[in-house]
Short mmCIF file of C-alpha atoms and ligand atoms in Angstrom, two decimals:
data_model
loop_
_atom_site.label_atom_id
_atom_site.label_comp_id
_atom_site.label_asym_id
_atom_site.label_seq_id
_atom_site.Cartn_x
_atom_site.Cartn_y
_atom_site.Cartn_z
CA MET J 17 -49.74 65.26 39.08
CA THR J 18 -51.59 68.15 40.71
CA THR J 19 -50.15 71.04 38.93
CA GLY J 20 -52.32 72.98 41.05
CA ILE J 21 -53.51 74.66 37.69
CA GLY J 22 -57.44 74.63 36.16
CA GLU J 23 -58.17 72.91 32.99
CA ALA J 24 -58.15 75.92 31.07
CA ALA J 25 -55.34 79.15 31.16
CA PRO J 26 -53.18 78.58 33.93
CA ALA J 27 -53.94 80.96 36.91
CA LYS J 28 -51.05 83.35 36.64
CA GLN J 29 -50.88 83.67 40.55
CA GLU J 30 -50.57 79.99 40.96
CA LEU J 31 -47.45 80.13 38.74
CA VAL J 32 -46.00 83.21 40.27
CA ALA J 33 -46.68 81.24 43.66
CA ALA J 34 -44.76 78.03 42.58
CA LEU J 35 -42.04 80.11 40.85
CA SER J 36 -41.54 81.87 44.16
CA ARG J 37 -41.70 78.90 46.42
CA ALA J 38 -39.11 77.03 44.53
CA ARG J 39 -37.11 79.90 44.88
CA GLU J 40 -37.29 79.83 48.48
CA THR J 41 -36.49 76.54 48.79
CA THR J 42 -33.34 76.65 46.47
CA LEU J 43 -31.94 79.77 48.31
CA ARG J 44 -32.50 78.14 51.65
CA LEU J 45 -30.89 74.78 50.91
CA VAL J 46 -27.74 76.74 50.63
CA GLU J 47 -28.36 79.70 53.18
CA PRO J 48 -26.33 77.18 55.83
CA VAL J 49 -23.72 76.78 53.15
CA ASP J 50 -20.63 79.07 53.17
CA ASP J 51 -18.96 80.61 50.08
CA GLU J 52 -16.17 78.38 50.07
CA GLN J 53 -18.13 75.35 50.03
CA LEU J 54 -20.60 77.10 47.27
CA VAL J 55 -17.95 77.17 45.30
CA ALA J 56 -15.65 73.94 45.74
CA GLN J 57 -15.30 70.98 43.54
CA VAL J 58 -16.61 68.48 45.59
CA SER J 59 -16.36 65.63 43.49
CA PRO J 60 -15.84 65.02 39.71
CA VAL J 61 -18.95 64.05 39.08
CA MET J 62 -20.89 66.94 40.74
CA SER J 63 -21.08 70.80 39.90
CA PRO J 64 -19.58 73.07 42.28
CA LEU J 65 -23.08 74.17 43.85
CA VAL J 66 -22.39 78.03 42.94
CA TRP J 67 -22.72 76.57 39.16
CA ASP J 68 -26.23 74.85 39.87
CA LEU J 69 -27.58 77.73 41.23
CA ALA J 70 -26.47 80.21 38.47
CA HIS J 71 -27.44 77.50 36.17
CA ILE J 72 -31.12 77.62 37.46
CA GLY J 73 -31.11 81.18 36.74
CA TRP J 74 -29.71 80.78 33.33
CA PHE J 75 -32.34 78.16 32.13
CA GLU J 76 -35.39 80.04 33.77
CA GLU J 77 -34.11 83.20 31.68
CA LEU J 78 -33.69 80.82 28.50
CA TRP J 79 -37.27 79.26 28.76
CA LEU J 80 -39.31 82.28 30.51
CA ILE J 81 -38.10 85.23 29.33
CA ARG J 82 -35.92 84.92 26.08
CA ARG J 83 -37.96 82.22 24.57
CA LEU J 84 -41.42 83.56 25.85
CA ALA J 85 -40.76 87.28 25.22
CA ASP J 86 -38.43 86.52 22.45
CA SER J 87 -35.51 88.75 23.90
CA GLU J 88 -31.77 88.82 23.71
CA PRO J 89 -29.65 87.04 26.78
CA SER J 90 -28.94 89.44 29.54
CA ILE J 91 -25.16 88.11 29.09
CA GLU J 92 -23.89 86.51 26.12
CA ARG J 93 -21.49 84.32 27.92
CA PHE J 94 -23.84 82.48 29.63
CA ASP J 95 -24.57 80.04 27.05
CA ASP J 96 -21.54 78.83 26.96
CA LEU J 97 -20.96 78.92 30.80
CA TYR J 98 -24.20 77.41 31.78
CA ASP J 99 -25.11 75.00 29.32
CA ALA J 100 -24.46 71.49 30.57
CA PHE J 101 -23.52 70.54 27.24
CA GLN J 102 -20.33 72.68 27.08
CA HIS J 103 -18.57 71.76 29.93
CA PRO J 104 -18.13 68.56 32.24
CA ARG J 105 -18.99 69.01 35.73
CA GLY J 106 -15.55 68.22 36.85
CA GLU J 107 -14.59 71.31 35.32
CA ARG J 108 -16.80 73.70 36.06
CA SER J 109 -14.98 75.35 38.99
CA ARG J 110 -12.20 76.29 36.97
CA LEU J 111 -14.52 78.44 34.68
CA PRO J 112 -15.17 82.15 35.07
CA ILE J 113 -18.29 81.60 36.82
CA LEU J 114 -20.42 83.71 38.94
CA THR J 115 -19.46 84.15 42.65
CA PRO J 116 -21.71 83.31 45.08
CA PRO J 117 -23.41 86.50 45.60
CA GLU J 118 -22.98 87.52 42.08
CA ALA J 119 -25.18 84.35 41.29
CA ARG J 120 -27.97 85.02 44.17
CA ALA J 121 -28.36 88.54 42.23
CA TYR J 122 -28.50 86.96 39.01
CA LEU J 123 -31.27 84.43 40.22
CA GLU J 124 -33.16 87.37 41.87
CA SER J 125 -33.22 89.48 38.64
CA VAL J 126 -34.14 86.74 36.22
CA HIS J 127 -37.25 86.08 39.12
CA ARG J 128 -38.35 89.49 38.69
CA ASP J 129 -38.22 89.26 34.82
CA ALA J 130 -39.75 85.93 34.41
CA VAL J 131 -42.71 87.11 36.61
CA ARG J 132 -42.91 90.42 34.62
CA VAL J 133 -43.19 88.47 31.40
CA LEU J 134 -45.79 86.22 32.96
CA GLU J 135 -47.93 88.90 34.06
CA ASN J 136 -47.69 90.26 30.48
CA MET J 137 -48.40 86.89 28.90
CA ARG J 138 -51.29 85.87 26.72
CA PHE J 139 -51.74 82.23 27.32
CA ASP J 140 -52.11 81.06 23.68
CA ASP J 141 -52.98 77.06 23.86
CA SER J 142 -51.99 76.63 20.03
CA ASP J 143 -48.63 77.20 21.23
CA PRO J 144 -47.51 73.68 22.90
CA LEU J 145 -45.00 75.70 25.01
CA LEU J 146 -47.81 77.48 26.81
CA ARG J 147 -50.31 75.08 26.97
CA ASP J 148 -51.31 74.04 30.39
CA GLY J 149 -48.48 76.45 31.43
CA TYR J 150 -46.10 73.33 30.20
CA VAL J 151 -43.06 75.64 29.97
CA TYR J 152 -43.44 76.73 33.60
CA GLY J 153 -44.06 73.03 34.92
CA LEU J 154 -40.79 72.32 32.74
CA VAL J 155 -38.83 75.46 34.51
CA LEU J 156 -40.42 74.70 37.87
CA GLN J 157 -39.28 70.79 37.78
CA HIS J 158 -35.86 71.43 36.27
CA GLU J 159 -34.90 73.74 39.94
CA LEU J 160 -36.68 71.01 41.79
CA GLN J 161 -34.51 68.29 40.33
CA HIS J 162 -31.33 70.55 40.54
CA GLN J 163 -31.92 70.74 44.27
CA GLU J 164 -31.65 67.07 44.75
CA THR J 165 -28.57 67.00 42.62
CA MET J 166 -27.29 69.97 45.21
CA LEU J 167 -28.21 67.70 48.20
CA GLN J 168 -26.22 65.10 46.62
CA THR J 169 -22.97 67.52 46.51
CA LEU J 170 -23.82 68.28 50.16
CA GLN J 171 -24.19 64.33 51.11
CA LEU J 172 -20.72 63.76 49.26
CA SER J 173 -18.83 67.15 50.88
CA GLY J 174 -20.04 65.89 54.31
CA SER J 175 -21.67 69.71 54.82
CA ALA J 176 -22.83 70.04 58.60
CA TYR J 177 -26.09 70.18 57.50
CA ALA J 178 -28.72 70.19 60.37
CA THR J 179 -30.90 66.78 59.68
CA PRO J 180 -33.28 65.30 62.12
CA ALA J 181 -31.55 61.98 63.82
CA HIS J 182 -32.29 58.82 62.09
CA ASP J 183 -32.07 56.89 65.22
CA ASP J 184 -34.84 53.92 64.71
CA LEU J 185 -33.54 50.66 65.20
CA LYS J 186 -36.55 48.45 65.15
CA ALA J 187 -36.34 45.54 62.78
CA PRO J 188 -37.86 45.62 59.31
CA PRO J 189 -40.76 43.24 58.49
CA LYS J 190 -39.87 40.30 56.70
CA PRO J 191 -39.53 40.25 52.27
CA GLU J 192 -42.97 39.74 50.99
CA ASP J 193 -44.04 39.17 47.23
CA VAL J 194 -46.65 40.83 45.71
CA LEU J 195 -48.36 39.04 42.41
CA VAL J 196 -49.03 41.15 39.71
CA PRO J 197 -51.41 39.17 37.52
CA ALA J 198 -50.78 39.16 33.57
CA GLY J 199 -52.76 41.52 31.55
CA PRO J 200 -52.32 44.88 29.44
CA PHE J 201 -51.99 48.50 31.04
CA THR J 202 -51.37 51.81 30.18
CA PHE J 203 -47.43 52.83 30.49
CA GLY J 204 -46.63 56.28 30.14
CA THR J 205 -48.64 59.34 30.20
CA SER J 206 -50.26 61.42 27.29
CA GLU J 207 -52.68 63.25 30.03
CA GLN J 208 -50.34 64.79 32.56
CA PRO J 209 -49.86 68.00 31.18
CA TRP J 210 -46.60 68.67 32.79
CA ALA J 211 -44.95 65.13 32.21
CA TYR J 212 -41.71 65.24 30.45
CA ASP J 213 -41.42 64.11 26.76
CA ASN J 214 -39.61 60.57 27.71
CA GLU J 215 -43.07 60.10 29.83
CA GLN J 216 -44.96 59.95 26.50
CA PRO J 217 -46.91 59.18 24.58
CA ALA J 218 -49.22 56.34 26.59
CA HIS J 219 -49.34 53.33 25.29
CA VAL J 220 -50.90 49.82 26.29
CA VAL J 221 -48.26 47.25 27.12
CA ASP J 222 -49.27 43.67 27.74
CA LEU J 223 -47.22 42.09 30.48
CA PRO J 224 -47.14 38.33 31.85
CA ALA J 225 -47.49 37.64 35.25
CA PHE J 226 -44.64 38.70 37.66
CA ARG J 227 -43.44 39.37 41.26
CA ILE J 228 -42.51 42.15 43.04
CA GLU J 229 -41.81 42.92 46.34
CA ARG J 230 -43.96 44.77 48.61
CA LEU J 231 -41.14 46.96 49.96
CA PRO J 232 -37.36 48.21 48.70
CA VAL J 233 -34.37 46.18 49.96
CA THR J 234 -33.61 47.29 53.55
CA ASN J 235 -30.45 48.20 55.15
CA GLU J 236 -30.84 44.99 57.31
CA ARG J 237 -31.40 42.78 54.21
CA PHE J 238 -28.36 44.31 52.46
CA ALA J 239 -25.98 44.01 55.48
CA GLU J 240 -26.90 40.18 55.49
CA PHE J 241 -26.21 40.21 51.73
CA LEU J 242 -22.68 41.68 52.73
CA GLU J 243 -22.09 39.62 55.31
CA ASP J 244 -22.78 36.70 53.40
CA GLY J 245 -19.78 37.60 50.99
CA GLY J 246 -21.96 39.17 48.47
CA TYR J 247 -19.16 41.50 47.64
CA ARG J 248 -16.89 38.71 46.81
CA LYS J 249 -18.76 36.13 44.94
CA ARG J 250 -18.11 36.38 41.49
CA SER J 251 -21.34 34.81 40.42
CA TYR J 252 -23.83 37.56 41.80
CA TRP J 253 -22.24 40.59 39.29
CA SER J 254 -22.35 41.04 35.67
CA ASP J 255 -18.66 41.52 33.72
CA ASP J 256 -19.21 45.09 34.24
CA GLY J 257 -20.32 45.23 37.51
CA TRP J 258 -17.30 42.85 38.65
CA GLU J 259 -14.87 45.39 36.57
CA TRP J 260 -16.23 48.28 38.62
CA LEU J 261 -16.10 46.14 42.04
CA ARG J 262 -12.50 45.90 41.24
CA GLU J 263 -11.36 48.92 39.94
CA GLU J 264 -13.46 50.99 42.91
CA ARG J 265 -12.54 48.51 45.48
CA VAL J 266 -16.07 48.74 46.77
CA PHE J 267 -16.86 46.67 49.58
CA ALA J 268 -20.32 48.30 50.88
CA PRO J 269 -22.83 51.06 50.01
CA LEU J 270 -21.30 54.57 49.57
CA TYR J 271 -21.00 56.32 53.02
CA TRP J 272 -21.40 53.04 55.27
CA GLN J 273 -18.36 52.37 57.67
CA GLN J 274 -17.37 49.54 59.97
CA ALA J 275 -17.58 50.44 63.39
CA SER J 276 -16.73 48.37 66.84
CA GLY J 277 -20.52 47.95 67.16
CA GLY J 278 -21.55 47.53 63.88
CA TRP J 279 -21.88 49.10 60.43
CA VAL J 280 -22.16 52.88 60.74
CA ARG J 281 -23.21 55.53 57.77
CA ARG J 282 -22.43 58.79 57.26
CA ARG J 283 -25.60 61.28 56.45
CA PHE J 284 -24.49 64.71 55.57
CA ALA J 285 -22.41 65.51 58.70
CA ARG J 286 -23.89 62.85 61.02
CA SER J 287 -22.78 59.21 61.85
CA GLU J 288 -25.24 56.96 62.49
CA PRO J 289 -25.67 53.03 63.51
CA LEU J 290 -27.57 51.81 60.41
CA PRO J 291 -31.25 51.88 60.78
CA PRO J 292 -32.06 48.49 59.85
CA ALA J 293 -35.71 48.88 58.74
CA GLU J 294 -34.86 51.97 56.18
CA PRO J 295 -34.19 51.28 52.58
CA VAL J 296 -30.55 50.78 51.86
CA GLN J 297 -29.37 53.91 49.73
CA HIS J 298 -26.54 54.83 47.60
CA ILE J 299 -26.17 51.68 46.01
CA SER J 300 -25.35 51.58 42.22
CA PHE J 301 -27.04 49.40 39.56
CA TYR J 302 -24.23 46.72 40.02
CA GLU J 303 -24.95 46.48 43.82
CA ALA J 304 -28.48 46.40 42.83
CA GLU J 305 -27.90 43.38 40.24
CA ALA J 306 -26.06 41.71 43.01
CA VAL J 307 -28.02 41.62 45.85
CA ALA J 308 -30.93 40.62 43.57
CA ALA J 309 -28.70 37.79 42.34
CA TRP J 310 -27.91 36.51 46.17
CA ALA J 311 -31.60 36.70 46.77
CA GLY J 312 -32.63 34.51 44.09
CA LYS J 313 -34.39 37.45 42.36
CA ARG J 314 -33.81 39.97 39.63
CA LEU J 315 -34.54 43.76 38.92
CA PRO J 316 -37.90 44.99 37.70
CA THR J 317 -37.90 46.25 34.23
CA GLU J 318 -39.18 49.82 34.35
CA THR J 319 -42.57 48.41 32.80
CA GLU J 320 -42.94 46.18 35.56
CA TRP J 321 -42.05 48.91 38.08
CA GLU J 322 -44.70 51.38 36.38
CA LYS J 323 -47.39 48.57 36.38
CA ALA J 324 -46.86 47.70 40.10
CA ALA J 325 -46.77 51.29 41.15
CA GLN J 326 -50.18 52.27 39.22
CA GLY J 327 -52.19 54.11 41.86
CA ALA J 328 -49.51 55.25 44.32
CA ASP J 329 -49.79 58.98 44.06
CA SER J 330 -49.59 60.44 47.22
CA GLY J 331 -48.35 60.16 50.81
CA GLY J 332 -44.77 58.97 49.92
CA ASN J 333 -41.64 60.06 52.18
CA LEU J 334 -40.87 62.90 49.72
CA GLY J 335 -39.68 66.71 49.55
CA ARG J 336 -36.75 66.62 52.09
CA GLU J 337 -39.22 66.42 55.15
CA SER J 338 -37.49 63.67 56.93
CA PHE J 339 -34.16 64.36 55.46
CA GLY J 340 -33.71 60.72 54.68
CA PRO J 341 -35.20 57.56 53.95
CA LEU J 342 -37.47 56.54 56.72
CA PRO J 343 -38.23 52.91 58.08
CA VAL J 344 -40.44 51.32 55.34
CA ALA J 345 -44.03 50.89 56.24
CA ARG J 346 -47.32 51.37 54.64
CA ARG J 347 -47.16 54.38 52.61
CA ALA J 348 -47.64 55.43 48.95
CA ALA J 349 -49.29 52.23 48.57
CA SER J 350 -49.94 50.92 45.01
CA ARG J 351 -53.05 49.33 43.96
CA VAL J 352 -51.38 45.90 43.60
CA GLY J 353 -50.20 46.67 46.90
CA CYS J 354 -47.05 47.40 47.06
CA ASP J 355 -45.60 50.15 49.40
CA CYS J 356 -43.24 53.22 49.35
CA MET J 357 -43.28 53.43 45.60
CA LEU J 358 -42.83 57.05 45.70
CA GLY J 359 -40.19 58.67 48.11
CA ASP J 360 -37.65 57.12 50.23
CA VAL J 361 -34.91 55.98 47.44
CA TRP J 362 -34.86 56.05 43.49
CA GLU J 363 -35.17 52.35 42.59
CA TRP J 364 -32.63 50.85 40.07
CA THR J 365 -34.48 49.07 37.37
CA SER J 366 -33.13 46.70 34.61
CA SER J 367 -34.39 49.31 31.76
CA ALA J 368 -31.81 51.10 29.80
CA PHE J 369 -33.18 54.81 28.85
CA THR J 370 -34.99 54.80 25.35
CA GLY J 371 -38.04 56.50 24.02
CA TYR J 372 -41.28 55.00 23.60
CA PRO J 373 -42.67 54.28 20.71
CA GLY J 374 -43.98 57.55 19.16
CA PHE J 375 -41.79 59.63 20.93
CA THR J 376 -41.15 62.81 20.13
CA ALA J 377 -38.41 65.32 21.48
CA PHE J 378 -39.85 68.11 23.61
CA PRO J 379 -39.18 71.04 23.74
CA TYR J 380 -35.60 70.26 23.39
CA ALA J 381 -33.45 67.13 22.39
CA GLU J 382 -30.86 67.53 25.16
CA TYR J 383 -33.18 66.91 28.11
CA SER J 384 -34.13 63.34 27.23
CA GLU J 385 -33.29 62.13 23.66
CA VAL J 386 -29.58 62.63 23.68
CA PHE J 387 -29.15 60.05 26.52
CA PHE J 388 -31.35 57.41 24.94
CA GLY J 389 -29.36 54.37 24.22
CA ASP J 390 -27.65 51.28 26.24
CA GLU J 391 -25.21 53.58 28.43
CA TYR J 392 -27.80 54.58 31.70
CA ARG J 393 -30.24 52.68 33.56
CA VAL J 394 -33.73 53.65 34.43
CA LEU J 395 -34.53 54.57 37.96
CA ARG J 396 -37.99 55.25 39.38
CA GLY J 397 -39.89 56.46 42.17
CA GLY J 398 -38.16 59.48 43.49
CA SER J 399 -36.65 59.70 46.43
CA TRP J 400 -36.79 61.66 49.83
CA ALA J 401 -35.11 64.44 48.27
CA THR J 402 -37.67 64.66 45.21
CA ASP J 403 -40.14 67.42 45.37
CA PRO J 404 -43.55 65.90 45.01
CA LEU J 405 -44.45 68.25 42.10
CA VAL J 406 -41.57 66.11 40.23
CA ALA J 407 -42.12 62.55 41.68
CA ARG J 408 -44.96 60.61 40.02
CA VAL J 409 -45.66 57.03 38.75
CA THR J 410 -44.70 57.75 35.20
CA PHE J 411 -41.26 60.00 36.03
CA ARG J 412 -38.36 58.48 34.64
CA ASN J 413 -34.47 59.11 36.13
CA TRP J 414 -31.74 57.96 34.38
CA ASP J 415 -27.89 57.87 35.38
CA TYR J 416 -24.61 55.36 34.52
CA PRO J 417 -24.86 52.08 36.06
CA ARG J 418 -21.69 52.99 38.19
CA ARG J 419 -23.03 55.92 40.15
CA ARG J 420 -24.04 56.09 43.72
CA GLN J 421 -23.80 59.19 45.04
CA LEU J 422 -27.81 59.65 44.00
CA PHE J 423 -30.24 58.36 46.67
CA SER J 424 -30.49 55.24 44.98
CA GLY J 425 -31.86 51.46 46.15
CA VAL J 426 -33.67 48.89 45.01
CA ARG J 427 -36.73 46.50 45.20
CA LEU J 428 -36.51 43.15 43.64
CA ALA J 429 -38.76 41.39 41.33
CA ALA J 430 -39.03 37.60 39.83
CA ASP J 431 -41.15 35.68 37.14
CA ALA J 432 -44.38 34.64 38.40
C1 LIG Z 524 -32.83 63.68 35.32
C2 LIG Z 524 -31.59 64.08 36.89
C3 LIG Z 524 -30.94 62.62 34.89
O1 LIG Z 524 -29.81 65.94 36.22
O2 LIG Z 524 -29.02 65.37 34.20
C4 LIG Z 524 -31.23 68.72 34.92
C5 LIG Z 524 -32.10 66.36 35.07
N1 LIG Z 524 -31.80 67.75 33.32
N2 LIG Z 524 -30.68 69.59 33.89
C6 LIG Z 524 -29.84 65.41 34.89
C7 LIG Z 524 -31.85 67.53 34.67
C8 LIG Z 524 -31.11 69.06 33.08
C9 LIG Z 524 -31.36 65.21 34.86
N3 LIG Z 524 -31.70 63.90 35.43
FE1 LIG Z 525 -30.01 71.34 34.30
#
């Protein structure tokens, strides 16, 4: 990852610029959204957008002001309102949270104070919070990740959002396997200065040979699975997956609709004929497993995924530039020859979210550790909505296997 920061003390102007850029992009994201939409509880699984806004400010105040300047909270009750562990997402619109103008003013004042603390800071490398500017990386990535969360809410609400048309109807290339030879590789990282605790420490893992597809599963291929009765054939589904499917009456990816001329998908307020060569998006872990079973394959483990992804550190469809996945092509290519490893869609893996050997929670257990266990599955690679500062080969995302409001797809694997 490029932090834009030198080896020694991080350059203050670069940190200020990064904080300002993140804040500008947050505000630009909600600029076209009116107050009614900002306070709406769009779904029980998402916060109202105005909560995300103030929560971004609360997190910045906590780490860049209160912790670094050893000061008191500006407003006591925010530790209850804006700590994500205090109230479930679905209840946040009923709390006495800030209004949109108040949230904007709060963000403004926190930014100003955080910059002042930074300007007076003496960078002390013996403090792990400050080494390589770690705590700034934490706050920046936190804000950028919330931008992606807010985009999920905007997509759910069908918000009239200005997005470029995605109308490329060309057919995708045929699926193709890449053979990853057996052998050890370095899994995770101990070097990237702004990596989260859950990506650390680096450790050598020896994997047997496996196959993984060069590209994520496309809309065309997923539609074949669907037309082939994929949602009705019990054997493609796990017990949990089948139960979920029946309960939720799922018969297609989220936002797909059947129209007279074929499948149409909604992207924000736009309905578009399904672009065949784009990676399928908005599928749950269960749907990912089922399409793999239909294809006679399986999901990669996250270890396999990361081994296959090594070297893919630039050139992905990231950072909302195209506001959706793009037709699969040679980009974000890894050393073994996989493409689209970063950006486009998050890829479900078969792995539960757990700590690597030697894991230590840092700087707080509630970022990663409290989520370790069997409930969540790991997603890798970032999506079109993920900022390049966050998307990296070692980055681990996680969610419940039933969730599909996230920008999620899948890449298939098989034993060698
Ligand atoms: C890594 C996306 C699962 O949203 O729960 C935001 C990121 N952590 N605020 C989440 C996060 C704290 C996290 N995910
Ligand atoms: Fe958060």
